[in-house]
Coordinates of C-alpha atoms in Angstrom, one line a residue:
Chain D
M1 CA 19.1 14.7 42.1
G2 CA 17.2 14.8 38.9
R3 CA 19.4 12.3 37.4
R4 CA 19.3 10.0 40.4
M5 CA 15.6 10.4 40.5
R6 CA 15.6 9.2 36.7
D7 CA 17.8 6.1 37.5
W8 CA 16.3 5.1 40.8
G9 CA 12.8 6.2 40.6
A10 CA 11.6 2.7 39.2
P11 CA 13.3 0.6 41.9
L12 CA 12.4 3.0 44.6
A13 CA 8.6 2.8 43.6
L14 CA 8.7 -0.9 43.4
L15 CA 10.6 -1.3 46.8
A16 CA 7.9 1.0 48.3
L17 CA 5.1 -1.3 46.7
L18 CA 6.9 -4.3 48.2
V19 CA 7.0 -2.8 51.7
F20 CA 3.5 -1.6 51.5
N21 CA 2.1 -5.1 50.7
V22 CA 4.2 -6.8 53.1
A23 CA 2.7 -4.4 56.0
V24 CA -0.9 -4.5 54.6
T25 CA -1.7 -7.2 52.1
P26 CA -2.4 -10.5 53.7
N27 CA -0.4 -13.5 52.9
F28 CA 1.8 -11.6 50.6
L29 CA 5.0 -13.2 51.5
T30 CA 4.2 -16.7 49.8
W31 CA 5.6 -18.4 46.9
Q32 CA 2.0 -18.7 45.8
T33 CA 1.6 -14.8 45.4
F34 CA 5.3 -14.7 44.2
F35 CA 4.4 -16.9 41.1
V36 CA 0.9 -15.6 40.6
N37 CA 2.3 -12.2 40.0
L38 CA 5.4 -13.8 37.9
T39 CA 3.1 -15.6 35.7
Q40 CA 0.7 -12.8 35.1
V41 CA 3.4 -10.5 34.2
A42 CA 5.6 -12.7 32.0
T43 CA 3.8 -12.3 28.7
I44 CA 3.6 -8.6 29.2
V45 CA 7.4 -8.4 29.9
I46 CA 8.3 -10.5 27.1
V47 CA 6.3 -8.4 24.4
A48 CA 7.5 -5.1 26.2
V49 CA 11.2 -6.1 25.6
G50 CA 10.6 -6.2 22.0
M51 CA 8.6 -2.9 22.3
T52 CA 11.5 -1.4 24.1
L53 CA 13.7 -2.0 21.2
V54 CA 11.4 -0.5 18.6
I55 CA 10.8 2.5 20.8
A56 CA 14.5 2.9 21.3
T57 CA 14.5 3.5 17.5
G58 CA 11.9 6.0 18.0
G59 CA 9.1 3.8 16.5
I60 CA 6.3 2.1 18.2
D61 CA 4.6 -1.4 17.3
L62 CA 0.6 -1.4 17.8
S63 CA 0.5 -4.8 16.2
V64 CA 1.7 -6.9 19.0
G65 CA -1.5 -8.0 20.3
S66 CA -2.7 -9.1 17.1
L67 CA 0.4 -10.9 16.4
M68 CA 0.0 -12.8 19.7
A69 CA -3.6 -13.7 18.4
I70 CA -2.0 -15.1 15.1
A71 CA 0.4 -17.2 16.7
G72 CA -2.2 -18.3 19.3
A73 CA -4.6 -19.3 16.5
L74 CA -2.1 -21.2 14.5
A75 CA -0.5 -23.6 17.2
P76 CA -3.7 -25.5 17.9
L77 CA -4.2 -25.8 14.1
I78 CA -0.9 -27.5 13.8
L79 CA -1.2 -29.5 16.9
G80 CA -4.8 -30.8 15.5
G81 CA -3.3 -31.7 12.1
S82 CA -5.6 -29.3 10.4
L83 CA -2.7 -27.2 9.0
F84 CA -0.2 -29.8 7.9
G85 CA -2.1 -33.0 8.4
P86 CA -1.6 -35.6 11.0
L87 CA 2.1 -35.5 12.5
D88 CA 4.0 -37.7 14.8
P89 CA 3.8 -36.1 18.3
T90 CA 7.4 -34.7 18.4
T91 CA 7.2 -33.1 15.1
A92 CA 3.6 -31.7 15.9
V93 CA 5.1 -29.9 19.0
A94 CA 8.1 -28.8 17.4
L95 CA 6.2 -27.3 14.5
A96 CA 3.6 -25.9 16.8
L97 CA 6.3 -24.0 18.8
G98 CA 8.5 -23.0 15.7
V99 CA 6.0 -22.1 13.1
P100 CA 3.8 -19.6 14.6
V101 CA 6.7 -17.7 16.1
L102 CA 8.5 -17.6 12.6
V103 CA 5.2 -16.3 11.1
T104 CA 4.9 -13.5 13.5
A105 CA 8.5 -12.6 13.2
A106 CA 7.9 -12.5 9.3
L107 CA 4.9 -10.2 10.0
G108 CA 7.1 -8.0 12.2
L109 CA 9.5 -7.9 9.2
F110 CA 6.6 -6.6 7.1
N111 CA 5.9 -3.9 9.8
G112 CA 9.6 -3.0 9.3
V113 CA 9.3 -3.0 5.4
L114 CA 6.3 -0.6 5.7
V115 CA 8.5 2.0 8.1
T116 CA 11.6 1.6 6.1
G117 CA 10.8 0.9 2.6
F118 CA 7.8 2.8 2.2
R119 CA 8.7 5.5 5.0
I120 CA 5.0 5.1 6.6
Q121 CA 4.9 6.5 10.0
P122 CA 5.4 3.5 12.6
I123 CA 2.1 4.2 14.3
I124 CA 0.2 4.0 11.0
A125 CA 2.3 1.0 9.6
T126 CA 1.6 -1.1 12.6
L127 CA -2.0 0.1 12.8
V128 CA -2.5 -1.9 9.5
L129 CA -1.7 -5.3 11.3
F130 CA -3.4 -4.1 14.4
I131 CA -6.5 -4.0 12.4
A132 CA -6.1 -6.9 10.0
G133 CA -4.1 -9.2 12.3
R134 CA -6.7 -10.0 14.6
G135 CA -9.1 -10.6 11.6
I136 CA -6.6 -13.1 10.0
A137 CA -6.7 -14.9 13.5
Q138 CA -10.5 -15.0 13.5
V139 CA -10.6 -16.0 10.0
M140 CA -8.1 -19.0 10.4
T141 CA -10.3 -20.1 13.4
N142 CA -13.6 -19.1 12.1
G143 CA -13.8 -17.1 15.3
N144 CA -14.4 -20.3 17.4
L145 CA -12.7 -21.2 20.8
Q146 CA -10.0 -23.9 19.9
T147 CA -9.6 -26.1 23.0
F148 CA -6.7 -28.5 23.2
S149 CA -4.5 -30.3 25.6
N150 CA -0.8 -31.3 24.9
P151 CA 1.4 -31.5 27.9
S152 CA 4.5 -31.2 26.1
F153 CA 3.5 -28.3 24.0
Q154 CA 1.9 -26.6 27.1
W155 CA 5.0 -26.9 29.0
I156 CA 6.0 -23.4 27.8
G157 CA 3.2 -22.0 29.9
L158 CA 2.4 -24.6 32.7
G159 CA 5.7 -26.4 33.2
R160 CA 8.2 -25.7 35.9
I161 CA 11.9 -25.9 36.1
S162 CA 13.0 -26.8 39.7
G163 CA 9.9 -25.1 41.0
V164 CA 10.0 -21.8 39.0
P165 CA 7.5 -21.4 36.3
V166 CA 8.9 -22.0 32.5
Q167 CA 7.5 -18.6 31.3
A168 CA 9.2 -16.8 34.1
V169 CA 12.5 -18.5 33.2
L170 CA 11.9 -17.6 29.5
M171 CA 11.1 -13.9 30.7
V172 CA 14.4 -13.5 32.7
V173 CA 16.5 -15.0 30.0
I174 CA 14.7 -12.6 27.1
V175 CA 15.2 -9.8 29.5
L176 CA 18.9 -10.3 30.1
A177 CA 19.7 -11.3 26.6
M178 CA 18.1 -8.1 25.3
A179 CA 19.9 -6.0 27.9
W180 CA 23.2 -7.5 26.9
V181 CA 22.4 -6.8 23.3
L182 CA 21.4 -3.3 23.8
R183 CA 24.3 -2.5 26.4
A184 CA 27.1 -4.2 24.9
T185 CA 26.9 -5.1 21.1
V186 CA 27.4 -3.0 18.1
Y187 CA 23.8 -3.8 17.1
G188 CA 22.6 -2.4 20.4
R189 CA 24.5 0.8 19.7
H190 CA 23.2 1.0 16.3
V191 CA 19.7 0.9 17.8
L192 CA 20.3 3.8 20.3
A193 CA 22.0 5.8 17.6
T194 CA 19.0 5.3 15.2
G195 CA 16.5 6.6 17.8
G196 CA 18.6 9.3 18.9
N197 CA 19.2 11.1 15.5
E198 CA 18.5 9.2 12.6
G199 CA 20.0 11.6 9.9
A200 CA 23.3 11.5 12.0
A201 CA 23.3 7.9 12.3
R202 CA 22.9 7.4 8.5
L203 CA 25.7 9.7 7.9
A204 CA 27.8 7.8 10.4
G205 CA 27.4 4.8 8.3
I206 CA 25.0 2.8 10.3
P207 CA 22.6 0.7 8.2
V208 CA 19.4 2.4 9.6
A209 CA 16.9 0.5 7.5
R210 CA 18.4 -2.8 8.4
V211 CA 18.6 -1.8 12.2
K212 CA 14.8 -1.0 12.1
L213 CA 13.7 -4.1 10.2
A214 CA 15.4 -6.2 12.8
V215 CA 13.8 -4.5 15.9
Y216 CA 10.1 -4.9 14.3
A217 CA 11.0 -8.5 13.3
I218 CA 12.3 -9.2 17.1
S219 CA 9.0 -7.6 18.3
G220 CA 7.0 -10.0 16.4
L221 CA 9.0 -12.9 17.3
L222 CA 8.6 -12.0 21.0
S223 CA 4.8 -11.6 20.6
G224 CA 4.7 -15.0 19.1
I225 CA 6.3 -16.4 22.0
A226 CA 3.8 -14.7 24.3
G227 CA 1.0 -15.9 22.2
L228 CA 2.0 -19.6 22.8
I229 CA 2.7 -18.9 26.4
V230 CA -1.1 -17.5 26.9
I231 CA -2.8 -20.4 24.9
S232 CA -0.9 -22.8 26.9
I233 CA -1.9 -21.4 30.1
N234 CA -5.4 -21.5 29.3
S235 CA -5.6 -24.9 27.3
S236 CA -7.3 -23.0 24.7
A237 CA -6.9 -20.4 22.3
D238 CA -9.7 -17.5 21.6
A239 CA -8.5 -15.6 18.7
N240 CA -11.3 -12.6 19.9
L241 CA -9.3 -12.2 23.0
I242 CA -5.5 -13.2 23.0
G243 CA -3.5 -10.2 23.5
L244 CA -6.2 -7.8 23.6
G245 CA -5.1 -4.4 24.8
M246 CA -1.5 -5.9 25.1
E247 CA 0.2 -2.8 23.1
L248 CA -0.9 -0.6 25.7
D249 CA 0.3 -2.8 28.5
A250 CA 3.7 -2.9 26.7
I251 CA 4.0 0.7 26.0
A252 CA 3.0 1.8 29.5
A253 CA 5.7 -0.8 31.1
V254 CA 8.4 0.9 28.6
A255 CA 7.4 4.3 29.6
V256 CA 7.3 3.7 33.3
G257 CA 10.4 1.9 33.2
G258 CA 12.2 5.0 31.7
T259 CA 12.7 4.6 28.1
L260 CA 12.3 7.8 26.2
L261 CA 9.4 7.3 23.9
T262 CA 10.9 9.7 21.2
G263 CA 14.1 7.1 21.0
G264 CA 17.6 7.2 21.6
R265 CA 17.8 6.2 25.1
A266 CA 16.4 2.6 26.5
T267 CA 16.6 0.4 29.5
V268 CA 15.4 -3.4 29.3
I269 CA 15.8 -3.9 33.0
G270 CA 13.7 -0.4 33.5
T271 CA 10.9 -2.1 31.4
L272 CA 11.1 -5.2 33.5
L273 CA 10.6 -3.1 36.3
G274 CA 8.0 -1.1 34.9
A275 CA 6.0 -4.0 34.2
L276 CA 6.6 -5.3 37.7
I277 CA 5.3 -1.9 39.2
I278 CA 2.0 -2.0 37.2
Q279 CA 1.4 -5.4 37.8
L280 CA 2.1 -5.1 41.6
V281 CA -0.2 -2.0 41.7
R282 CA -2.8 -4.0 40.2
Y283 CA -2.5 -6.7 42.5
T284 CA -2.2 -4.6 45.6
L285 CA -5.6 -3.1 44.6
L286 CA -7.3 -6.3 43.9
A287 CA -5.9 -8.0 47.0
N288 CA -7.3 -5.2 49.2
G289 CA -10.8 -5.3 47.5
V290 CA -10.6 -2.5 45.1
P291 CA -12.6 -3.4 41.9
D292 CA -10.8 -3.8 38.6
A293 CA -12.2 -0.8 37.2
A294 CA -11.0 1.7 39.8
A295 CA -7.6 -0.2 39.4
L296 CA -7.7 1.2 35.9
V297 CA -7.9 4.7 37.1
V298 CA -5.1 4.1 39.5
K299 CA -2.9 2.6 36.8
A300 CA -3.3 5.6 34.9
A301 CA -2.3 7.9 37.5
I302 CA 0.6 5.8 38.2
I303 CA 1.8 5.8 34.6
L304 CA 1.4 9.6 34.4
L305 CA 3.1 10.1 37.7
A306 CA 6.1 7.8 36.8
V307 CA 6.5 9.5 33.4
W308 CA 6.4 12.9 34.7
L309 CA 9.0 12.1 37.5
Q310 CA 11.3 10.7 34.9
R311 CA 10.9 14.0 32.8
Q312 CA 11.9 16.1 35.9
G313 CA 14.8 13.8 36.2
A314 CA 15.7 14.2 32.5
S315 CA 15.4 17.8 32.2
R316 CA 17.7 18.9 34.9
Chain S
M1 CA 14.7 12.5 3.6
P2 CA 12.3 12.4 6.7
P3 CA 9.2 14.5 6.2
R4 CA 10.0 17.4 8.5
R5 CA 12.8 18.3 6.2
R6 CA 10.6 19.2 3.3
S7 CA 9.8 22.7 2.4
L8 CA 6.4 24.1 3.3
G9 CA 5.3 24.4 -0.2
A10 CA 6.3 20.9 -1.2
A11 CA 4.4 19.6 1.8
R12 CA 1.4 21.5 0.9
A13 CA 1.4 20.2 -2.6
A14 CA 1.7 16.5 -1.1
S15 CA -1.1 17.1 1.2
L16 CA -3.1 18.4 -1.8
I17 CA -2.5 15.2 -3.8
G18 CA -3.7 13.3 -0.6
R19 CA -6.7 15.4 -0.3
Q20 CA -7.7 14.8 -4.2
G21 CA -6.7 11.2 -4.1
V22 CA -9.2 10.4 -1.3
L23 CA -11.9 12.3 -3.0
V24 CA -11.3 10.6 -6.2
A25 CA -11.1 7.1 -4.4
L26 CA -14.5 8.1 -2.7
L27 CA -16.3 8.9 -5.7
L28 CA -14.9 5.9 -7.6
L29 CA -16.4 3.7 -4.5
I30 CA -19.6 5.6 -5.1
L31 CA -19.7 4.9 -8.5
F32 CA -18.7 1.1 -8.1
G33 CA -21.6 0.5 -5.7
A34 CA -24.2 2.6 -7.6
L35 CA -23.5 0.4 -10.8
R36 CA -23.4 -2.9 -8.7
Y37 CA -26.0 -2.6 -6.3
D38 CA -29.6 -1.8 -7.1
N39 CA -30.5 0.1 -3.6
F40 CA -27.0 1.4 -3.0
L41 CA -28.1 5.1 -3.8
G42 CA -31.4 4.7 -2.2
S43 CA -32.5 7.0 0.4
Y44 CA -32.6 4.2 3.0
N45 CA -28.9 3.0 2.6
V46 CA -27.7 6.6 2.3
L47 CA -29.3 7.9 5.2
S48 CA -28.5 4.9 7.7
L49 CA -24.9 5.2 6.5
L50 CA -24.9 8.9 7.6
R51 CA -26.6 8.0 10.8
Y52 CA -24.2 5.5 12.0
N53 CA -21.0 7.3 10.8
A54 CA -22.1 10.5 12.4
M55 CA -20.2 9.4 15.7
F56 CA -17.3 8.3 14.0
A57 CA -17.2 11.7 12.0
L58 CA -17.4 13.7 15.2
V59 CA -14.6 11.9 16.9
A60 CA -12.4 12.0 13.8
L61 CA -13.0 15.9 13.4
G62 CA -11.5 16.4 17.0
M63 CA -8.7 13.8 16.0
C64 CA -7.9 16.1 13.0
F65 CA -7.4 19.0 15.0
V66 CA -5.1 17.3 17.7
I67 CA -2.9 15.5 14.8
M68 CA -2.6 19.2 13.3
T69 CA -0.9 20.3 16.4
G70 CA 1.5 17.3 16.1
G71 CA -0.4 15.5 18.9
I72 CA -2.6 12.3 19.3
D73 CA -5.6 11.5 21.3
L74 CA -6.0 7.8 22.1
S75 CA -8.7 8.4 24.8
V76 CA -11.6 9.6 22.6
G77 CA -13.2 6.0 22.3
A78 CA -13.0 5.5 26.0
V79 CA -14.3 9.2 26.6
A80 CA -17.4 8.4 24.3
A81 CA -18.1 5.4 26.1
M82 CA -17.8 7.1 29.3
A83 CA -20.0 9.8 28.2
S84 CA -22.6 7.5 26.9
V85 CA -22.9 6.0 30.6
V86 CA -23.0 9.6 32.0
S87 CA -25.7 11.0 29.8
A88 CA -27.7 7.7 30.3
L89 CA -27.5 8.2 33.9
V90 CA -28.7 11.8 33.7
S91 CA -31.2 11.2 31.1
P92 CA -34.3 10.8 33.3
Y93 CA -33.7 14.5 34.2
G94 CA -34.3 15.4 30.6
L95 CA -32.7 16.3 27.4
V96 CA -30.5 19.4 28.4
P97 CA -29.0 17.9 31.5
A98 CA -28.2 14.6 29.8
L99 CA -26.6 16.5 26.9
A100 CA -24.6 18.7 29.2
A101 CA -23.5 15.9 31.4
G102 CA -22.2 13.6 28.5
I103 CA -20.7 16.5 26.6
G104 CA -19.0 18.0 30.0
A105 CA -17.6 14.7 30.8
G106 CA -15.8 14.8 27.6
L107 CA -14.7 18.3 28.0
L108 CA -13.2 17.6 31.5
T109 CA -11.4 14.7 30.2
G110 CA -10.0 16.7 27.5
L111 CA -9.2 19.4 29.6
V112 CA -7.0 17.1 31.8
N113 CA -5.3 15.9 28.7
G114 CA -4.5 19.3 27.5
L115 CA -3.3 20.5 30.9
V116 CA -1.1 17.5 31.5
I117 CA 0.3 17.9 27.9
A118 CA 0.9 21.5 27.7
W119 CA 2.0 22.3 31.3
G120 CA 3.3 18.7 32.5
G121 CA 5.3 18.3 29.3
I122 CA 4.4 14.6 28.9
L123 CA 4.0 13.2 25.5
P124 CA 0.4 13.2 24.0
F125 CA 0.6 9.2 23.3
I126 CA 1.3 8.7 27.1
T127 CA -0.9 11.2 28.4
T128 CA -4.0 10.1 26.4
L129 CA -3.1 6.5 26.9
A130 CA -3.3 7.1 30.6
T131 CA -6.8 9.0 30.4
M132 CA -7.9 6.3 28.1
L133 CA -7.3 3.8 30.8
A134 CA -8.9 6.2 33.5
A135 CA -11.9 6.9 31.4
N136 CA -12.6 3.2 30.5
G137 CA -12.4 2.4 34.3
M138 CA -14.6 5.3 35.2
A139 CA -17.2 4.2 32.7
L140 CA -17.2 0.8 34.1
L141 CA -17.5 1.9 37.7
L142 CA -20.3 4.4 37.0
A143 CA -22.1 1.8 34.9
G144 CA -21.6 -1.2 37.3
N145 CA -19.9 -3.1 34.7
Q146 CA -23.1 -3.5 32.4
S147 CA -25.1 -1.1 29.9
V148 CA -27.3 1.6 31.5
S149 CA -30.7 2.0 30.0
V150 CA -31.8 5.4 28.6
S151 CA -35.0 7.2 30.0
W152 CA -37.2 6.8 26.9
E153 CA -39.2 9.6 27.9
G154 CA -38.4 13.1 26.4
L155 CA -36.3 14.2 23.4
F156 CA -33.0 12.6 24.3
I157 CA -33.6 9.6 22.1
E158 CA -34.5 11.8 19.2
L159 CA -30.5 12.9 19.2
G160 CA -29.5 9.4 17.8
Q161 CA -32.7 8.1 16.3
G162 CA -34.6 11.0 15.3
D163 CA -35.1 12.8 11.8
L164 CA -35.4 16.4 10.9
F165 CA -36.2 17.8 7.7
G166 CA -36.0 14.2 6.5
L167 CA -32.4 13.9 7.5
P168 CA -30.9 12.0 10.5
V169 CA -30.4 14.0 13.5
P170 CA -26.8 12.8 14.3
A171 CA -25.8 13.6 10.6
L172 CA -26.9 17.1 10.8
I173 CA -25.2 17.4 14.0
A174 CA -22.1 16.2 12.2
A175 CA -22.7 18.4 9.5
A176 CA -22.9 21.3 11.5
A177 CA -19.7 20.4 13.5
Y178 CA -17.7 20.0 10.3
L179 CA -19.0 23.3 8.9
L180 CA -17.9 25.1 12.3
G181 CA -14.8 23.0 12.2
S182 CA -13.9 24.1 8.5
L183 CA -14.7 27.8 9.3
A184 CA -12.4 27.5 12.5
L185 CA -9.6 26.2 10.8
N186 CA -9.6 28.5 7.6
Y187 CA -10.8 31.9 9.0
T188 CA -9.9 32.2 12.5
A189 CA -6.7 32.8 14.6
F190 CA -7.1 29.5 16.4
G191 CA -7.0 27.8 13.1
R192 CA -3.7 29.5 12.2
N193 CA -2.2 28.9 15.5
T194 CA -3.3 25.2 15.3
L195 CA -1.3 24.7 11.9
A196 CA 1.5 26.7 13.2
V197 CA 2.1 24.8 16.4
G198 CA 2.0 21.5 14.4
G199 CA 4.4 23.2 11.8
N200 CA 7.0 24.4 14.0
E201 CA 6.3 24.5 17.7
E202 CA 9.3 26.3 18.4
A203 CA 8.9 29.0 15.8
A204 CA 5.3 29.4 17.0
R205 CA 6.5 30.0 20.5
L206 CA 9.1 32.6 19.2
M207 CA 6.6 34.4 17.2
G208 CA 4.5 34.9 20.6
L209 CA 1.7 32.6 19.7
P210 CA -0.1 31.2 22.7
V211 CA 1.4 27.6 22.1
R212 CA 0.0 25.9 25.4
R213 CA -3.3 27.6 25.0
V214 CA -3.7 26.3 21.5
K215 CA -2.6 22.7 22.8
I216 CA -5.1 22.9 25.6
A217 CA -7.9 23.9 23.3
V218 CA -7.5 21.0 20.5
Y219 CA -7.6 18.4 23.4
V220 CA -10.7 20.1 25.0
L221 CA -12.4 20.3 21.5
S222 CA -11.4 16.6 20.9
G223 CA -12.6 15.7 24.2
G224 CA -16.0 17.6 23.8
L225 CA -16.7 16.0 20.4
A226 CA -16.1 12.6 21.7
G227 CA -18.5 13.5 24.6
L228 CA -21.1 14.5 22.0
A229 CA -20.2 11.1 20.1
G230 CA -21.0 9.2 23.3
V231 CA -24.3 11.1 23.9
I232 CA -25.4 10.0 20.4
L233 CA -24.1 6.6 21.1
A234 CA -26.3 6.3 24.1
S235 CA -29.1 7.8 22.3
Q236 CA -29.0 5.3 19.3
F237 CA -28.3 2.2 21.3
G238 CA -31.0 3.4 24.0
A239 CA -28.4 2.6 26.6
G240 CA -25.0 3.8 27.8
Q241 CA -22.4 1.3 26.7
P242 CA -19.2 1.3 28.8
T243 CA -17.3 -0.8 26.4
E244 CA -18.3 0.2 23.1
G245 CA -16.0 3.0 22.1
A246 CA -12.9 0.4 22.0
G247 CA -11.1 1.0 18.7
W248 CA -12.8 4.3 18.1
E249 CA -9.6 6.1 18.3
L250 CA -7.7 4.0 15.9
F251 CA -10.7 4.4 13.4
A252 CA -10.5 8.1 13.8
I253 CA -6.7 8.2 13.3
A254 CA -7.0 6.1 10.2
A255 CA -9.8 8.5 8.9
V256 CA -7.6 11.3 9.3
V257 CA -4.6 9.9 8.0
V258 CA -6.6 8.5 4.9
G259 CA -7.6 12.2 4.6
G260 CA -4.4 13.1 3.9
T261 CA -3.4 15.0 7.2
L262 CA 0.3 14.3 8.0
L263 CA 0.7 12.7 11.6
T264 CA 3.7 15.1 12.2
G265 CA 1.3 18.0 12.3
G266 CA 1.3 21.4 10.5
I267 CA -0.9 20.1 7.8
G268 CA -4.5 19.1 7.6
S269 CA -8.0 19.4 6.3
V270 CA -11.4 18.9 7.9
G271 CA -13.1 18.2 4.7
A272 CA -10.7 15.4 3.8
T273 CA -11.0 14.1 7.2
L274 CA -14.7 13.8 6.3
S275 CA -13.8 12.0 3.0
G276 CA -11.9 9.7 5.0
V277 CA -14.7 8.8 7.4
L278 CA -17.0 8.2 4.5
L279 CA -14.4 6.1 2.7
L280 CA -14.0 4.0 5.8
G281 CA -17.9 3.6 6.2
L282 CA -18.4 2.9 2.5
I283 CA -16.0 0.0 2.7
F284 CA -18.2 -1.6 5.4
N285 CA -21.4 -0.8 3.6
I286 CA -20.0 -2.3 0.2
L287 CA -19.0 -5.5 2.1
N288 CA -22.7 -5.7 3.7
F289 CA -24.1 -5.3 0.3
E290 CA -21.7 -8.1 -1.0
N291 CA -22.9 -10.3 1.7
G292 CA -26.6 -9.6 1.0
R293 CA -26.0 -10.8 -2.5
G294 CA -24.7 -14.0 -1.5
A295 CA -22.1 -13.9 -4.1
I296 CA -19.6 -14.1 -1.2
S297 CA -20.2 -14.6 2.4
L298 CA -17.7 -12.6 4.4
S299 CA -17.8 -12.9 7.9
A300 CA -17.3 -10.0 10.3
Y301 CA -13.8 -11.4 10.7
W302 CA -13.2 -10.9 7.2
Q303 CA -14.3 -7.3 7.3
S304 CA -11.4 -6.3 9.7
V305 CA -9.0 -8.1 7.3
I306 CA -10.2 -6.2 4.3
R307 CA -10.2 -2.8 6.4
G308 CA -6.7 -3.3 7.2
L309 CA -5.7 -4.3 3.6
F310 CA -7.6 -1.2 2.5
L311 CA -5.5 1.0 5.1
L312 CA -2.3 -0.5 3.7
V313 CA -3.2 0.2 0.0
V314 CA -4.1 3.8 1.0
V315 CA -1.0 4.5 3.0
V316 CA 1.4 2.8 0.7
L317 CA -0.2 5.0 -2.3
Q318 CA 0.0 8.2 -0.4
S319 CA 3.5 7.4 0.7
R320 CA 4.5 6.8 -3.3
L321 CA 2.7 10.1 -4.3
T322 CA 4.4 12.3 -1.6
A323 CA 7.6 10.7 -2.3
R324 CA 7.5 11.3 -5.9
R325 CA 6.3 15.0 -5.4
T326 CA 9.0 15.8 -3.0
G327 CA 11.8 13.5 -3.3

């Protein structure tokens, strides 16, 4: 019973929410509603997948929102030619998509170096970039809103592949890829072993430091992608706001999805379900006229309830 | 070796270095400021530094006790904001009701945190993350998404803006809180139990210590202090601010860590936490002086970059020091 509750709790909760909405919320079963929810959840899921890997090693990454802001600040600077000078359109788009993601991956690696090389606790190590990162993005843009229009760059946020938003396709690809990595590859097993018992993993010859460096770099890289999606949707980049509070949304999605926050057990599909549950709760409340502030209180209760239910499952 | 495998003696020694390190850094910063700026040690600067850091000091004191049990309290900023709204709403009825309502809101949230963590067995990180969201939502609901003016009659406004014996009232409140906190940690069963629970929870349980009650107590303490900070916030701004506390929890964690308290629990010092708060506050202060001199022009944006870099330097130095001592 307990184990079943753990494995099926999230899908069942999602199902219950869907049934409730079909019965109560007007116009719920439309493509419009479906895509609105998908696009609102895509960035959270992409960031939360990286967070799942970090948490699977027993760490945490508070810097994701700030890294999103850095990526979001860099891309318009590249497109506008103020970073590398004037470029031909194709190169500009390629650089605007590539460089920010490489930079945030490098900053993720920096987090990893603090955690592994200097043995700083992950929450403090990533707190450094949480504080400084947004400042860096603000300094780069002088705190100004950067507006831009570049359809081929904004394809990542606004485009559609046979009717499906590109960001949703990207989300699904990332989720499936990471679920496969975690389940079926040697690296995935190393990640879980490191989180399960670091000392034992080290004795077993697992390159613990390298495993951890990689998860923080992946988390940084995925945050960068999410940052690019956000600015593409908005046609503007505001370093003060991009990714604000994202670390909490991502951690909540991971926790609700059933990944152990102490490390050692992780489910990427669960994280996807967790993010969908949180998003759907919010949508349900808003669509039925409950104010956003009250939705925060309900969201808090849902997170606690979900984690508590999983704990009941785990302890039996 | 991971920190928890260290012997207690070595860990104590490491923490002592951390503590003296922060005191030395604090003195060096003060010396630097005093030599470089004319009015740095002037009463105006010192008093306003104390006045505006009193709220952070209170929140960090609560955080210090929570972290000593091996927990964390992410809700303090949102709780302070909520308490500022609650006390502003009650302020027309007088000082005592406003004070009681604000602190009460904090104590209540702390109690919820403590009960969920101690009896529900849910990780402090997740529990207080959830109550942070809930407190944020409550603050916005109660305030109707805007700031709530404080009634200007009565003594309420003195809490944040007044002076007593020539010293800012909020600084006196914080000083009293730190004195009591230090006494509680060093001379009472509560203090010993707090450290014992953080040092080794299973051992504390086997020794028959009231582990659950200790955990509940530290979160109630943290919530109550955050509530008090919120009341002072409302008084200082003349309004309840539903979104003001964002990021306070991380400032408090940073101050506690800069003060040499290990996040794994079992070790900690109230005095070093105060040094941590003052150190972080002084950096802001010195940056303002630099801006005032016009030698450099650092926008508010640079300040968070420099604050982050400073945190980086401190934690890297601490990790080197503790590694040498114990490794």
